Amino acid sequence: MKVTDLIPPRISNLNDYVPGKLAEDVAEEMGLGAVIKLASNENCLGPSPLAIKAMTAALTGLGRYGDADSRRFRQALADKLKAPVNQILAGNGSSEFILLLSQALLSPGLNAVMSRPSFTLYASNAKATGAEAIEVPVTKGYGHDLEAMLAKVDQRTRLVFLDNPLNPTGAWVTAEDLTAFSQKLPDNALLFLDEAYTDYSRLPRPDYSALLATGRVAIARTFSKNYGLAGIRAAYLLANPDLIQALNKFRQPFNLNLLAQVGATAALEDEEHLINSQKAVWEGIDYFNAKLPPLGLPTHPTQANFILAGPVAMGAEALDKALLKKGFIIRSLNSFGLPNHVRISVGTPAENAALVQALTQILS
Ligand SMILES: Cc1ncc(COP(=O)(O)O)c(C=O)c1O
């Protein structure tokens, strides 16, 4: 038997995860000095100075294991959110929760429902368990088609993945629609509400207390976006204590590394950094909405720190390549199933202006 014969089709048939290109790789490949990356929805202001200070101070302690249960971090979250600490699970990025919940709840014969396009890990992690991933096309306005999703949920559904705002389109589900949707889900399905970009929404957020009380929703929030800590990997899940206890049984014991615990706990204190980050995004989105359509690049409504643009007359791949040559990384959306569209993350005002200048040269 070859080693590949040992790999079941549920794994060998999966598509690779396609991350945004690294700036240093593109700089080397293109022979460029500086590259601007606007492809992975990171925080253009970087981490909070408080987080940097706390992590720097913790460096000498790295010879020891950290806290396997992230207790200080979870307590700080509990205080801030006014939620019981046993409703909070710390994670190595919110990607970890997608994997853990898929492993815990799914198996062959069961299914998970999600939008297409949406965050690609939902489908791949569900399929890796042998379950079916039911991908429901988004509406014409690029939002979650909640009615169509509900129509696909059946007795074998264990997970419904919903990112709000939706990656890669930035579309938003209102508080009323979200509440109505969750109430229509059957008991056998857990709603995974992914709030990776919710901090950027300019619209009212739902009050989740009633939803959480039902025990059938799990809310994931990451420190990779508005907290500016994508590289350190930190996130938390708010969910029913029994569900969290079950996930605790098989997660990696030190899933949140020592630096991530310290950095994320410090970042929680820095309200000013959060507000500045949000402001930078709102200004960047307004700027792109003003500058891109006159270049023949239509933009679509977004509540996230990125904007969907397209259709691209010259083709999304061609635009992606032309920008790479000039030292800009954006995201063409083929791997998300939205061909001929691109997703652009908001950068600093200088980065945004440089991108618009490059686009002007390419498109006019
Ligand atoms: C919708 C959504 N959920 C989750 C994640 C994963 O974030 P993390 O860095 O916390 O694993 C991303 C990352 O881009 C995302 O877009």
XYZ file of C-alpha atoms and ligand atoms in Angstrom:
380
model
C 0.000 0.000 0.000
C 1.219 3.506 -0.809
C 0.919 6.127 1.894
C -1.625 7.935 -0.293
C -3.840 4.815 -0.137
C -4.116 5.446 3.588
C -5.710 8.840 3.016
C -9.506 8.594 2.759
C -11.278 10.458 -0.097
C -12.943 12.810 2.426
C -9.399 14.210 2.948
C -7.734 13.664 -0.440
C -10.651 15.339 -2.261
C -10.377 18.565 -0.245
C -9.197 21.766 -1.909
C -6.125 23.426 -0.409
C -6.748 26.481 1.761
C -5.526 29.473 -0.250
C -4.070 32.140 2.056
C -3.285 35.690 0.942
C 0.239 35.945 -0.515
C 2.974 37.101 1.861
C 4.411 40.550 1.135
C 8.007 39.280 1.470
C 7.370 36.485 -1.082
C 5.920 38.923 -3.612
C 8.774 41.385 -3.037
C 11.299 38.619 -3.774
C 9.364 37.184 -6.733
C 8.827 40.567 -8.398
C 12.190 42.047 -7.418
C 10.460 44.887 -5.595
C 11.643 46.795 -2.537
C 8.293 47.349 -0.876
C 4.991 45.560 -1.274
C 1.585 46.651 0.043
C -0.641 43.806 1.163
C -4.368 44.471 1.081
C -5.410 40.839 0.793
C -6.063 39.259 4.194
C -8.283 41.770 5.988
C -5.693 42.546 8.631
C -5.615 45.689 10.764
C -3.713 48.435 8.903
C -2.725 50.015 12.241
C -1.145 46.785 13.518
C -1.355 45.631 17.139
C -2.206 47.822 20.102
C 0.913 49.294 21.765
C -0.392 47.826 25.043
C -0.324 44.333 23.522
C 3.209 44.813 22.197
C 4.417 46.012 25.597
C 2.811 43.077 27.430
C 4.132 40.485 24.980
C 7.631 41.971 25.060
C 7.637 41.761 28.849
C 6.529 38.115 28.657
C 9.307 36.987 26.306
C 11.721 35.886 29.030
C 9.052 33.535 30.424
C 8.775 31.528 27.217
C 10.784 28.642 28.647
C 7.671 27.614 30.570
C 4.320 26.346 29.347
C 1.560 28.921 29.568
C -1.834 28.410 31.208
C -3.489 25.439 29.497
C -6.915 26.954 30.165
C -6.187 30.637 29.403
C -7.852 31.524 32.716
C -6.713 35.166 33.025
C -7.656 35.896 29.425
C -11.040 34.252 29.823
C -11.705 36.075 33.095
C -10.827 39.409 31.461
C -13.287 38.585 28.672
C -15.954 37.511 31.168
C -15.576 40.833 33.026
C -15.752 42.838 29.825
C -18.670 40.928 28.311
C -20.458 40.433 31.645
C -20.753 36.756 30.775
C -20.028 33.695 32.925
C -16.485 32.453 32.379
C -17.703 28.903 31.715
C -19.420 30.234 28.553
C -16.060 31.286 27.105
C -13.539 29.126 25.255
C -10.195 30.601 24.170
C -8.914 29.567 20.757
C -5.862 29.611 18.529
C -7.662 31.935 16.130
C -11.346 31.459 15.371
C -10.345 28.919 12.713
C -9.803 26.528 15.608
C -13.482 26.711 16.589
C -14.574 25.837 13.060
C -12.399 22.734 13.225
C -13.354 21.767 16.796
C -17.091 22.137 16.222
C -16.895 20.231 12.949
C -15.023 17.400 14.658
C -17.372 17.361 17.636
C -20.716 17.581 15.853
C -20.275 16.196 12.334
C -19.733 12.727 10.913
C -20.722 10.792 7.762
C -24.469 10.978 7.178
C -24.771 14.424 8.798
C -24.413 17.842 7.169
C -23.446 21.475 7.653
C -25.092 24.388 5.813
C -23.264 27.547 4.724
C -23.257 30.217 2.011
C -21.202 30.068 -1.157
C -19.094 32.086 -1.219
C -18.262 32.431 2.435
C -15.200 31.633 4.551
C -13.721 28.562 2.856
C -12.819 26.691 6.062
C -16.496 26.040 6.826
C -16.904 23.699 3.875
C -13.462 22.089 4.033
C -13.582 21.355 7.778
C -17.094 19.937 7.464
C -16.112 17.712 4.536
C -12.986 16.504 6.362
C -15.265 14.778 8.893
C -17.059 12.862 6.127
C -20.178 15.002 6.535
C -21.819 16.820 3.636
C -21.164 20.533 3.178
C -24.304 22.112 1.738
C -23.269 25.364 0.090
C -26.110 27.766 -0.651
C -25.496 30.473 -3.282
C -25.631 34.048 -1.985
C -28.373 36.428 -3.136
C -27.990 38.704 -6.164
C -26.868 41.388 -3.714
C -24.101 39.040 -2.467
C -25.705 38.490 0.958
C -26.640 35.313 2.840
C -29.825 33.852 1.337
C -31.403 33.029 4.681
C -34.596 31.571 3.211
C -32.657 29.284 0.874
C -30.368 28.246 3.733
C -33.343 27.373 5.920
C -34.779 25.312 3.084
C -31.588 23.220 3.054
C -31.496 22.605 6.810
C -32.894 19.167 7.641
C -32.837 16.613 10.450
C -29.265 15.678 9.593
C -27.972 19.254 9.924
C -25.729 19.791 12.922
C -24.048 23.082 12.037
C -25.106 26.234 10.222
C -22.137 28.528 9.540
C -22.968 32.210 9.219
C -20.332 34.927 8.993
C -21.730 38.388 9.648
C -20.429 40.377 7.816
C -19.956 37.777 5.118
C -16.417 37.158 3.876
C -15.689 37.899 0.994
C -18.596 40.216 0.163
C -19.000 42.326 3.319
C -22.808 41.881 3.267
C -24.644 42.252 6.582
C -27.590 40.424 8.146
C -29.697 42.751 10.302
C -30.358 41.992 13.950
C -34.039 41.276 13.209
C -33.323 38.912 10.329
C -30.668 37.085 12.319
C -32.962 36.587 15.291
C -35.823 35.372 13.076
C -33.448 33.013 11.251
C -32.095 31.504 14.473
C -35.611 30.964 15.790
C -36.575 28.992 12.688
C -33.642 26.571 12.965
C -34.532 23.113 14.279
C -33.158 21.868 17.651
C -30.732 19.546 15.929
C -28.695 22.404 14.398
C -26.173 24.683 16.104
C -25.775 28.165 14.619
C -22.089 29.133 14.361
C -22.147 32.898 14.224
C -18.787 34.126 13.016
C -18.201 37.732 14.054
C -14.687 38.129 12.657
C -15.636 41.508 11.135
C -18.616 42.595 13.238
C -16.634 45.383 14.942
C -16.594 47.240 11.637
C -20.335 47.303 11.094
C -21.959 50.720 11.160
C -25.353 49.106 11.765
C -26.880 47.995 15.092
C -25.648 44.652 16.402
C -28.119 42.070 17.610
C -28.596 41.518 21.345
C -27.479 37.945 21.723
C -28.537 37.222 25.271
C -31.771 35.493 24.245
C -30.023 33.606 21.473
C -27.244 32.419 23.790
C -29.788 31.334 26.381
C -31.226 28.847 23.903
C -27.827 27.091 23.899
C -28.047 26.586 20.164
C -25.783 29.380 19.058
C -22.019 29.652 19.331
C -20.479 33.077 18.672
C -16.873 33.297 17.498
C -14.840 36.499 17.781
C -11.241 36.876 16.726
C -8.316 39.103 17.679
C -6.990 38.852 14.103
C -8.935 41.803 12.722
C -9.894 44.861 14.795
C -7.448 43.914 17.575
C -4.599 43.716 15.049
C -3.169 40.416 16.311
C -3.534 38.089 13.300
C 0.029 36.808 13.642
C -0.305 35.705 17.252
C -3.549 33.698 16.816
C -6.166 34.474 19.465
C -9.947 34.255 19.545
C -12.826 33.286 21.786
C -16.060 31.384 21.489
C -19.180 32.260 23.470
C -21.412 29.232 23.834
C -23.318 26.929 26.112
C -21.085 25.690 29.012
C -21.826 22.018 28.244
C -20.738 22.483 24.650
C -17.562 24.245 25.783
C -16.826 21.461 28.243
C -17.121 18.942 25.413
C -14.717 20.908 23.176
C -12.281 21.254 26.073
C -11.977 17.474 26.211
C -10.180 17.179 22.909
C -8.716 20.563 22.001
C -4.942 21.010 22.232
C -4.235 21.672 25.932
C -2.091 24.766 25.270
C -4.077 25.937 22.259
C -3.626 29.621 23.069
C 0.119 30.149 23.406
C 1.578 32.157 26.257
C 2.250 35.288 24.185
C -1.204 35.188 22.639
C -2.831 35.033 26.079
C -0.822 37.971 27.352
C -1.132 40.045 24.172
C -4.851 39.513 23.716
C -5.575 40.262 27.384
C -3.681 43.551 27.116
C -5.336 44.419 23.788
C -8.749 44.129 25.451
C -7.876 47.180 27.559
C -7.039 49.390 24.592
C -10.406 50.852 23.615
C -8.696 53.774 21.899
C -6.853 51.468 19.503
C -10.092 49.685 18.648
C -11.874 52.944 17.917
C -8.973 54.266 15.816
C -8.854 50.995 13.874
C -12.575 51.132 13.195
C -12.323 54.771 12.105
C -9.449 53.985 9.719
C -11.596 51.278 8.120
C -14.676 53.451 7.725
C -12.622 56.218 6.109
C -10.917 53.687 3.831
C -14.216 52.170 2.728
C -15.669 55.627 1.988
C -12.521 56.434 0.006
C -12.710 53.245 -2.091
C -16.418 53.794 -2.701
C -15.621 57.266 -4.023
C -12.550 56.347 -6.102
C -13.077 52.865 -7.581
C -16.391 53.152 -9.496
C -15.144 56.067 -11.674
C -12.285 53.753 -12.728
C -14.838 51.227 -14.000
C -14.559 49.068 -10.886
C -18.017 48.859 -9.268
C -18.006 48.440 -5.469
C -20.613 46.676 -3.341
C -22.033 47.605 0.078
C -19.810 46.365 2.908
C -19.865 46.414 6.709
C -16.408 44.847 6.955
C -12.792 46.062 6.630
C -12.709 44.991 3.002
C -14.670 45.800 -0.091
C -15.939 43.602 -2.913
C -15.277 45.098 -6.347
C -16.354 43.817 -9.719
C -17.126 42.691 -12.262
C -13.613 43.496 -13.431
C -13.705 44.215 -17.173
C -10.124 43.024 -17.787
C -10.707 39.917 -15.606
C -10.004 39.571 -11.880
C -6.951 37.346 -12.378
C -5.416 39.756 -14.880
C -5.977 42.687 -12.540
C -4.513 40.713 -9.642
C -1.376 39.982 -11.690
C -1.014 43.549 -12.968
C -1.202 44.837 -9.378
C 1.314 42.254 -8.158
C 3.812 43.556 -10.699
C 3.361 47.010 -9.204
C 3.762 45.696 -5.654
C 0.142 45.420 -4.463
C -1.478 42.233 -3.197
C -5.261 42.104 -3.366
C -7.468 39.027 -3.637
C -9.069 37.685 -6.779
C -12.012 35.610 -5.695
C -11.774 32.457 -7.806
C -11.042 30.257 -4.794
C -14.172 31.691 -3.135
C -16.339 30.924 -6.154
C -16.845 34.569 -7.209
C -14.902 34.801 -10.467
C -14.299 38.207 -12.007
C -14.463 39.950 -8.648
C -11.753 41.081 -6.299
C -11.671 41.754 -2.579
C -9.597 44.652 -1.312
C -8.742 45.102 2.371
C -8.544 48.609 3.759
C -4.986 49.824 4.372
C -3.592 53.048 5.789
C -4.672 56.224 3.942
C -1.281 56.266 2.157
C -1.631 52.601 1.105
C -5.185 53.141 -0.126
C -4.144 56.182 -2.139
C -1.169 54.299 -3.649
C -3.494 51.464 -4.679
C -5.927 53.861 -6.332
C -3.020 55.415 -8.214
C -1.869 51.992 -9.435
C -5.437 51.066 -10.424
C -5.741 54.326 -12.345
C -2.636 53.437 -14.358
C -3.828 49.887 -15.041
C -7.472 50.578 -15.809
C -7.325 53.811 -17.796
C -15.165 35.008 8.306
C -13.877 34.582 8.920
N -13.904 33.787 9.973
C -12.778 33.378 10.571
C -11.537 33.761 10.093
C -10.329 33.210 10.750
O -9.763 34.096 11.578
P -8.682 33.664 12.640
O -7.471 34.435 12.263
O -9.269 34.087 13.947
O -8.486 32.197 12.570
C -11.453 34.581 8.981
C -10.145 34.980 8.474
O -9.944 35.647 7.522
C -12.656 34.995 8.370
O -12.635 35.759 7.289
